[in-house]
PDB file of C-alpha atoms in Angstrom:
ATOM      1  CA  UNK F 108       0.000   0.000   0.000  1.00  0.00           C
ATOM      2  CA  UNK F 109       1.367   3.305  -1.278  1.00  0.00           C
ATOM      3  CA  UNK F 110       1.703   6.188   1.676  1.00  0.00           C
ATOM      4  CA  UNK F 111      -1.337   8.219  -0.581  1.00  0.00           C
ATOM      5  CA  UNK F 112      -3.183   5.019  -0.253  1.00  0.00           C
ATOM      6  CA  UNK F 113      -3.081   5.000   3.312  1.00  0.00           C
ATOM      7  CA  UNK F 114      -3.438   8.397   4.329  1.00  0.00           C
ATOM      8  CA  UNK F 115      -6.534   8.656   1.833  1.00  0.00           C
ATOM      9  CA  UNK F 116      -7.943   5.210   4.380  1.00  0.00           C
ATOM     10  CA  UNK F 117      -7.132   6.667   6.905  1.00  0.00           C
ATOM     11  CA  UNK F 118      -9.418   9.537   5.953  1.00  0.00           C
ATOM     12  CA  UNK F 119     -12.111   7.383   4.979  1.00  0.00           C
ATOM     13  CA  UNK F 120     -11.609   5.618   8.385  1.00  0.00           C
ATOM     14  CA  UNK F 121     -11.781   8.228  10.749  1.00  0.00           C
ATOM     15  CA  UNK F 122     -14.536   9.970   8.721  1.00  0.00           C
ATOM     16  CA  UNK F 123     -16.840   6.567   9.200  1.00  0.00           C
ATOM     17  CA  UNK F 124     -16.204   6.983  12.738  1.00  0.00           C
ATOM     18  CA  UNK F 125     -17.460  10.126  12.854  1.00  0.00           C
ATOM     19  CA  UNK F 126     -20.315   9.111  10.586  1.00  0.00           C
ATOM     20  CA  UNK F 127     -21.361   6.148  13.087  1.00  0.00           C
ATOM     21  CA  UNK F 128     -20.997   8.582  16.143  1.00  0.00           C
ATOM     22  CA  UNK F 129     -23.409  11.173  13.959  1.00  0.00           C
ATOM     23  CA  UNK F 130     -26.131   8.481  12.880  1.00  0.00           C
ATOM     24  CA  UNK F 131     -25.998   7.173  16.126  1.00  0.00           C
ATOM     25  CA  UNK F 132     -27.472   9.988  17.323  1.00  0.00           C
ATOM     26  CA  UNK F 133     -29.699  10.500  15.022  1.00  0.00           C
ATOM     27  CA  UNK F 134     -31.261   6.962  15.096  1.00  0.00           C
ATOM     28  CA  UNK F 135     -31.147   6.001  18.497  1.00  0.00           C
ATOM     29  CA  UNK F 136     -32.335   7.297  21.493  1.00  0.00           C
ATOM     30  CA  UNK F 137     -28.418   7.690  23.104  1.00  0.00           C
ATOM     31  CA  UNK F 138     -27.024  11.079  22.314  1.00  0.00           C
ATOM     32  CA  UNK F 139     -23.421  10.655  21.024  1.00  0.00           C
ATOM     33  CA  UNK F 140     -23.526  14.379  19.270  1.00  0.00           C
ATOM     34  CA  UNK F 141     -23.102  16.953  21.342  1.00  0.00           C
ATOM     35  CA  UNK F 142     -20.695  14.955  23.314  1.00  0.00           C
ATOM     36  CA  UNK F 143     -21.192  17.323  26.412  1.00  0.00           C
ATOM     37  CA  UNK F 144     -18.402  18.092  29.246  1.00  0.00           C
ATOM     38  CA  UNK F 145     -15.508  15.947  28.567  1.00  0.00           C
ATOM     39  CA  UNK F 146     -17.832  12.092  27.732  1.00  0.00           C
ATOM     40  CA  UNK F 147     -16.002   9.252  26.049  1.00  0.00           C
ATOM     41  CA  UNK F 148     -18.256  10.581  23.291  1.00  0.00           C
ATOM     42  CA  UNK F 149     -16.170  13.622  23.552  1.00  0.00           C
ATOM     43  CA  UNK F 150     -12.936  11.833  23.269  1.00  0.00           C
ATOM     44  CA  UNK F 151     -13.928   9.420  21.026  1.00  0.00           C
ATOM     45  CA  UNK F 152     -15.038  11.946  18.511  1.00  0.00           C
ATOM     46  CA  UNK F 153     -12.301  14.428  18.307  1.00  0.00           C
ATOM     47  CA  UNK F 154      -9.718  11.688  17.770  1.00  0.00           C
ATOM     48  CA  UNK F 155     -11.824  10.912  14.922  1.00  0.00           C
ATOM     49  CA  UNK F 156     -11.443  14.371  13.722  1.00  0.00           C
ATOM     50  CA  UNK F 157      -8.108  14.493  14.304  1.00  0.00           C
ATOM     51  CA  UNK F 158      -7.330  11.642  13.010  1.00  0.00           C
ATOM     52  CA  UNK F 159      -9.044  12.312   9.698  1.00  0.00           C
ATOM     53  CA  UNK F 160      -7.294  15.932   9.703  1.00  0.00           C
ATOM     54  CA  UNK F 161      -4.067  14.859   9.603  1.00  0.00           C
ATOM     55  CA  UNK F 162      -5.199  12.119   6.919  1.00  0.00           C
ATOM     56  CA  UNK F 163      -6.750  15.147   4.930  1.00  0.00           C
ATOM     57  CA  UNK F 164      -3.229  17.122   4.705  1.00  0.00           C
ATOM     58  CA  UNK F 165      -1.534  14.207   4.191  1.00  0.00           C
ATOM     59  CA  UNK F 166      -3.361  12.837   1.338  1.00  0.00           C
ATOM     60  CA  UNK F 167      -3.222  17.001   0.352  1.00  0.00           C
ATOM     61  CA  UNK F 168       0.634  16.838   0.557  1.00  0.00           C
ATOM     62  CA  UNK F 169       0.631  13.538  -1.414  1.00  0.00           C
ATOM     63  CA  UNK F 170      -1.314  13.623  -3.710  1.00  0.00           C
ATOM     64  CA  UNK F 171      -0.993  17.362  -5.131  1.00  0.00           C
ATOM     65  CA  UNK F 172      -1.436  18.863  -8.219  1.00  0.00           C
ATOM     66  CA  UNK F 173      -2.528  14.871  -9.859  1.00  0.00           C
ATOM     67  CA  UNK F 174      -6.359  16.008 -10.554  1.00  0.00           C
ATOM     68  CA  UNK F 175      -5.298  18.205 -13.341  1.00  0.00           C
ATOM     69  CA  UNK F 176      -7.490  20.911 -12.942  1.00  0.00           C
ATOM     70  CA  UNK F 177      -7.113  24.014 -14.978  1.00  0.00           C
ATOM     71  CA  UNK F 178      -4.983  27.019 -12.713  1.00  0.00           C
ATOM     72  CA  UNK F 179      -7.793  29.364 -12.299  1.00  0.00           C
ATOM     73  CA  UNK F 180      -9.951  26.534 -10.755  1.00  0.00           C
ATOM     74  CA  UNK F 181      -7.394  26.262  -8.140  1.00  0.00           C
ATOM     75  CA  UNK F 182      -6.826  30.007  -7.738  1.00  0.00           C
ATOM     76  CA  UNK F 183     -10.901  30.029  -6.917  1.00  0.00           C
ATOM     77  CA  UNK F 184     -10.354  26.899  -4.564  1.00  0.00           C
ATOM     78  CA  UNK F 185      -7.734  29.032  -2.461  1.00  0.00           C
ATOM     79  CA  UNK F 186     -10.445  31.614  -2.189  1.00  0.00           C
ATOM     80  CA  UNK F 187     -12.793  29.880  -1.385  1.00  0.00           C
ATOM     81  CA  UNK F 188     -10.905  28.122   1.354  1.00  0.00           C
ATOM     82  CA  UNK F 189      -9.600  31.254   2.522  1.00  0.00           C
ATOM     83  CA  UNK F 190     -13.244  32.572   3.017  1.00  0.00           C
ATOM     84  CA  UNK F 191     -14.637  29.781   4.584  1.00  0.00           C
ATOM     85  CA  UNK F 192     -11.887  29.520   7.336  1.00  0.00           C
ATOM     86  CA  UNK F 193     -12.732  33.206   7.891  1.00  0.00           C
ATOM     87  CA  UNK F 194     -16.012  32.159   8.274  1.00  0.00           C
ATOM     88  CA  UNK F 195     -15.053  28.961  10.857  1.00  0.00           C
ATOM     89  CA  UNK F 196     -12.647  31.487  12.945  1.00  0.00           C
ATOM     90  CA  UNK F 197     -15.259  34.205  12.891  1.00  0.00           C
ATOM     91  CA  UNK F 198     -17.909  31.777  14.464  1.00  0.00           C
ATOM     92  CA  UNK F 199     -15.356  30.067  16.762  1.00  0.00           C
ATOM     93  CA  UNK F 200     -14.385  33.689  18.001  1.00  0.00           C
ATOM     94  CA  UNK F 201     -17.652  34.072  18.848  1.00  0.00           C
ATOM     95  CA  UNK F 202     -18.217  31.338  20.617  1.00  0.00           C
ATOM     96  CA  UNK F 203     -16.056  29.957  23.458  1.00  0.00           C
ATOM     97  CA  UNK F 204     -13.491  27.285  23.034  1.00  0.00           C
ATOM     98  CA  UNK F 205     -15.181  24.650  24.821  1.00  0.00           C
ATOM     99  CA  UNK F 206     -18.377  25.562  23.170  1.00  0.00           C
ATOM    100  CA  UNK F 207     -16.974  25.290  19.799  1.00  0.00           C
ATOM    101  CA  UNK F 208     -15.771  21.479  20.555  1.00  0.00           C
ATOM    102  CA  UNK F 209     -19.401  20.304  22.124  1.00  0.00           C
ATOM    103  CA  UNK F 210     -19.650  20.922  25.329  1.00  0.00           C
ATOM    104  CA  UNK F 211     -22.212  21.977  26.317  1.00  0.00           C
ATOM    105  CA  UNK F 212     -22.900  26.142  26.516  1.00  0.00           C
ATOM    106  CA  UNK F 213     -24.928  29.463  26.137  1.00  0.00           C
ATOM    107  CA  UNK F 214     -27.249  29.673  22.990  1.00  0.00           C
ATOM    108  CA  UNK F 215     -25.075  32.569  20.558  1.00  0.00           C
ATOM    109  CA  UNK F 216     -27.330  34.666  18.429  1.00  0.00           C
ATOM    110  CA  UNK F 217     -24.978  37.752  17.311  1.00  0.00           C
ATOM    111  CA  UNK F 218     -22.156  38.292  15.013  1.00  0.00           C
ATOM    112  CA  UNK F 219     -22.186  35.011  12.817  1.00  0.00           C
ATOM    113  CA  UNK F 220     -25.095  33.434  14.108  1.00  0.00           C
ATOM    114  CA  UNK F 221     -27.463  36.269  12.918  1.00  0.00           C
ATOM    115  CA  UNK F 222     -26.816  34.867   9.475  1.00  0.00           C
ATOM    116  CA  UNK F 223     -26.562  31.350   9.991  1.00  0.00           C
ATOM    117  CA  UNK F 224     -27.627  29.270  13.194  1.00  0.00           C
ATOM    118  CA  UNK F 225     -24.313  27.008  11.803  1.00  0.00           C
ATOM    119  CA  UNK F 226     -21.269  29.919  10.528  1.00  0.00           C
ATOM    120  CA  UNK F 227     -18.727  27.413  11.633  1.00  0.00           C
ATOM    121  CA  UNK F 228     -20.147  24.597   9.476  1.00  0.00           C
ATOM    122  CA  UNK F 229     -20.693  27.001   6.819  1.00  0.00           C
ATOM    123  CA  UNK F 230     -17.374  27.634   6.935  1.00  0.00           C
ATOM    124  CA  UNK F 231     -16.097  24.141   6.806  1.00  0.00           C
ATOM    125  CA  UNK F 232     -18.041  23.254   4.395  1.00  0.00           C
ATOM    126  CA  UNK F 233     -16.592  26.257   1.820  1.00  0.00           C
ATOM    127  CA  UNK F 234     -13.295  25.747   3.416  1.00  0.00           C
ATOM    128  CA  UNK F 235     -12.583  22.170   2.784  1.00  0.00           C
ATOM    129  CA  UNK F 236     -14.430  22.540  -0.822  1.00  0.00           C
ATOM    130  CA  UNK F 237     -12.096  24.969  -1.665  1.00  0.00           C
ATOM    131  CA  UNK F 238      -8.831  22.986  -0.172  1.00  0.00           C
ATOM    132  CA  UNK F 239      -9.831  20.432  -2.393  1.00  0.00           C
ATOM    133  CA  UNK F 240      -9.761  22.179  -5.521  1.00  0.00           C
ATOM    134  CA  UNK F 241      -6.786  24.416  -4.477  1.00  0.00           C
ATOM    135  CA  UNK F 242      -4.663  20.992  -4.280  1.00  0.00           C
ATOM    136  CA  UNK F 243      -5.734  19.822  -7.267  1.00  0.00           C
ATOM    137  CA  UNK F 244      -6.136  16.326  -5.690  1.00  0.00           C
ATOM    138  CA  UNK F 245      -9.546  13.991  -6.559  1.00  0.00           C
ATOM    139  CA  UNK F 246      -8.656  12.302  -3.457  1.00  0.00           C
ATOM    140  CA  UNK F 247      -9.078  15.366  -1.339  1.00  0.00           C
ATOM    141  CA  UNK F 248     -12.206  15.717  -2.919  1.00  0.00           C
ATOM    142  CA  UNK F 249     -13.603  12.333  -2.019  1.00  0.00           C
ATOM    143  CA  UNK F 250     -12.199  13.166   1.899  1.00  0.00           C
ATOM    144  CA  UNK F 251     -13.580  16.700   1.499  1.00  0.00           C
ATOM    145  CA  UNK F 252     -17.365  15.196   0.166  1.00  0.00           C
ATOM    146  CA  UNK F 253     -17.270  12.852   3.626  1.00  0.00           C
ATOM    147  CA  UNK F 254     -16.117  15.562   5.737  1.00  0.00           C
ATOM    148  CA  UNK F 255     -19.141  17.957   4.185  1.00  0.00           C
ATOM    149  CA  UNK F 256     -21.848  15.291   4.801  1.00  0.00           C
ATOM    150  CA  UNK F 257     -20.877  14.986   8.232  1.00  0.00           C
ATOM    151  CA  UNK F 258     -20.822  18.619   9.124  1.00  0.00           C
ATOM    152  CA  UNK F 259     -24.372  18.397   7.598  1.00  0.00           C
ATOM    153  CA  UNK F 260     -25.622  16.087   9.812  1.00  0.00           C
ATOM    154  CA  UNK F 261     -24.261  17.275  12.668  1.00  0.00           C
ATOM    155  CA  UNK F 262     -26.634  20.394  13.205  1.00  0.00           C
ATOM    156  CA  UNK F 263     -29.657  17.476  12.451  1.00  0.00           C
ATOM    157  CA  UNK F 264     -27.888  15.465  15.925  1.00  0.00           C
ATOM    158  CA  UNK F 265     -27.412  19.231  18.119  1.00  0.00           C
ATOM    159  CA  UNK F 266     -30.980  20.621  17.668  1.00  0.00           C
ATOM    160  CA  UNK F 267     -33.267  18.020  19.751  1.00  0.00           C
ATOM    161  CA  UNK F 268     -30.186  18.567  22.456  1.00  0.00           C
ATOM    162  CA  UNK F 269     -30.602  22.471  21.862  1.00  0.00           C
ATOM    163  CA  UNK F 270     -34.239  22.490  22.208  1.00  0.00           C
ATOM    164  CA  UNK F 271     -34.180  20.811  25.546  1.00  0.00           C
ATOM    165  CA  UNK F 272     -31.508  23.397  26.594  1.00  0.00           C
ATOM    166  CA  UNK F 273     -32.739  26.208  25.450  1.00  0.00           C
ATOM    167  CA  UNK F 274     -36.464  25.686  24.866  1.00  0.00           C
ATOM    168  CA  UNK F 275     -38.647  28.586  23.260  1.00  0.00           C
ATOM    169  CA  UNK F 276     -35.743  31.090  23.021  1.00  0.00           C
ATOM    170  CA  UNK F 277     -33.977  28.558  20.533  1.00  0.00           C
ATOM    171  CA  UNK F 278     -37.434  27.597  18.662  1.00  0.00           C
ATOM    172  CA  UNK F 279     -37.535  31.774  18.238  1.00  0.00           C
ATOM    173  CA  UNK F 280     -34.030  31.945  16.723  1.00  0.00           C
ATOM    174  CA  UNK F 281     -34.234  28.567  14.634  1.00  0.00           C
ATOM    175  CA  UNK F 282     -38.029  30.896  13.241  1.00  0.00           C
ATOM    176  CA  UNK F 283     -35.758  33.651  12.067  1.00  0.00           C
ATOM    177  CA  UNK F 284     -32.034  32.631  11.291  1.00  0.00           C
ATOM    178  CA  UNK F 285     -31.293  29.394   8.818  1.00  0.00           C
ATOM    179  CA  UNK F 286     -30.185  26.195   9.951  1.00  0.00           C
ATOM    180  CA  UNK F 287     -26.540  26.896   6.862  1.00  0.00           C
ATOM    181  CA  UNK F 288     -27.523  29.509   4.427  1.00  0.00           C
ATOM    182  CA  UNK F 289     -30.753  30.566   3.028  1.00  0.00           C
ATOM    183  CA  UNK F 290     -32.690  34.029   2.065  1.00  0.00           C
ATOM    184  CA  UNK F 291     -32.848  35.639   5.753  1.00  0.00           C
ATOM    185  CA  UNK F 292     -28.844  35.532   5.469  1.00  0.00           C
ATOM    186  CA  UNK F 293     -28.712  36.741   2.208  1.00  0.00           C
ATOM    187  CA  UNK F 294     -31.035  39.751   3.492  1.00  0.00           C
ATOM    188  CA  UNK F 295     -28.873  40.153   6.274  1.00  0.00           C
ATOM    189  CA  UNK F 296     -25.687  40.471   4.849  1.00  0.00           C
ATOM    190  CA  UNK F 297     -27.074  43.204   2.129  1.00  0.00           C
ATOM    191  CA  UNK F 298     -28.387  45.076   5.251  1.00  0.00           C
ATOM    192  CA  UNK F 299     -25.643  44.755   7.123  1.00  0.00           C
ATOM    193  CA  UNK F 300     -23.231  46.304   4.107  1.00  0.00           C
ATOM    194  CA  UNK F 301     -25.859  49.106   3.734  1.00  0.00           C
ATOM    195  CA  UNK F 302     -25.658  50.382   7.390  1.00  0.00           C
TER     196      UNK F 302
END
């Protein structure tokens, strides 16, 4: 097995994990996702992340440039994963460190999440799209396509745990701000720029 080969499983590993940790939440009555203060859940998740991180620049340093994409498509790709770890840094800001990982917190309605009830997923999502075309790898791509349907299940496993814990305040701001993007953001942001 070729070092590509196994960073790219690795990947593919780790991202399963998360996957099974995700699902399991959503399709039993045990609540893997949010892990809350410090669980094995906690612990068992993040090494998945990790894990599949380090896979992810790995396969990234391996595997560069072999897609063959055209040079502008990678010149949007850094953009684009420029903006969307803006995005993840501007909604971790926000939010305290602990917070950010799963533990359990306040309910955040300013800065980012008057746009977006997710801004950190957001960004992830843009952020690893646009790694994958900036290093020109179709492997990337396949890790970045796992690591996107996770982050949009995860919001799916965190609201039923955010309802409990925040009751009719969260139902309000769920009302009025998008779960990822949508036309309330898009309003936002052109008021926002206007004022």
């Amino acid at each position: 097995m070729t070092p590509t080969r196994l960073a790219f499983g690795v990947g593919l590993v780790s991202a399963a994990g998360v996957y099974g940790i995700v699902l399991g939440t959503l399709l039993t009555d045990h609540e893997w996702w949010p892990p809350g203060d410090r669980t094995p859940a906690y612990y068992c998740h993040w090494t998945f992340v990790g894990l599949f991180d380090v896979a992810l620049l790995g396969t990234a340093v391996l595997d560069f440039g072999v897609w063959g994409l055209p040079a502008p498509t990678s010149s949007v790709g850094l953009v684009a994963a420029l903006l969307g770890t803006a995005v993840f840094a501007w909604g971790a800001r926000t939010m305290r460190s602990a917070e950010t990982m799963g533990v359990t917190g306040d309910l955040y309605t300013d800065g980012p999440y008057a746009y977006t009830r997710n801004p950190q997923y957001v960004g992830m999502i843009v952020g690893v799209s646009g790694f994958a075309l900036a290093v020109d790898s179709v492997l990337v791509a396949g890790l970045a396509v796992a690591h996107a349907g996770w982050v949009l299940l995860l919001p799916r496993a965190e609201e039923p745990h955010l309802r409990t814990e925040f009751g009719d305040a969260y139902d309000r701001y769920a009302a009025r701000v998008p779960r990822f993007v949508g036309i309330a953001t898009v309003r936002r942001v052109v008021a926002a720029a206007k004022g």
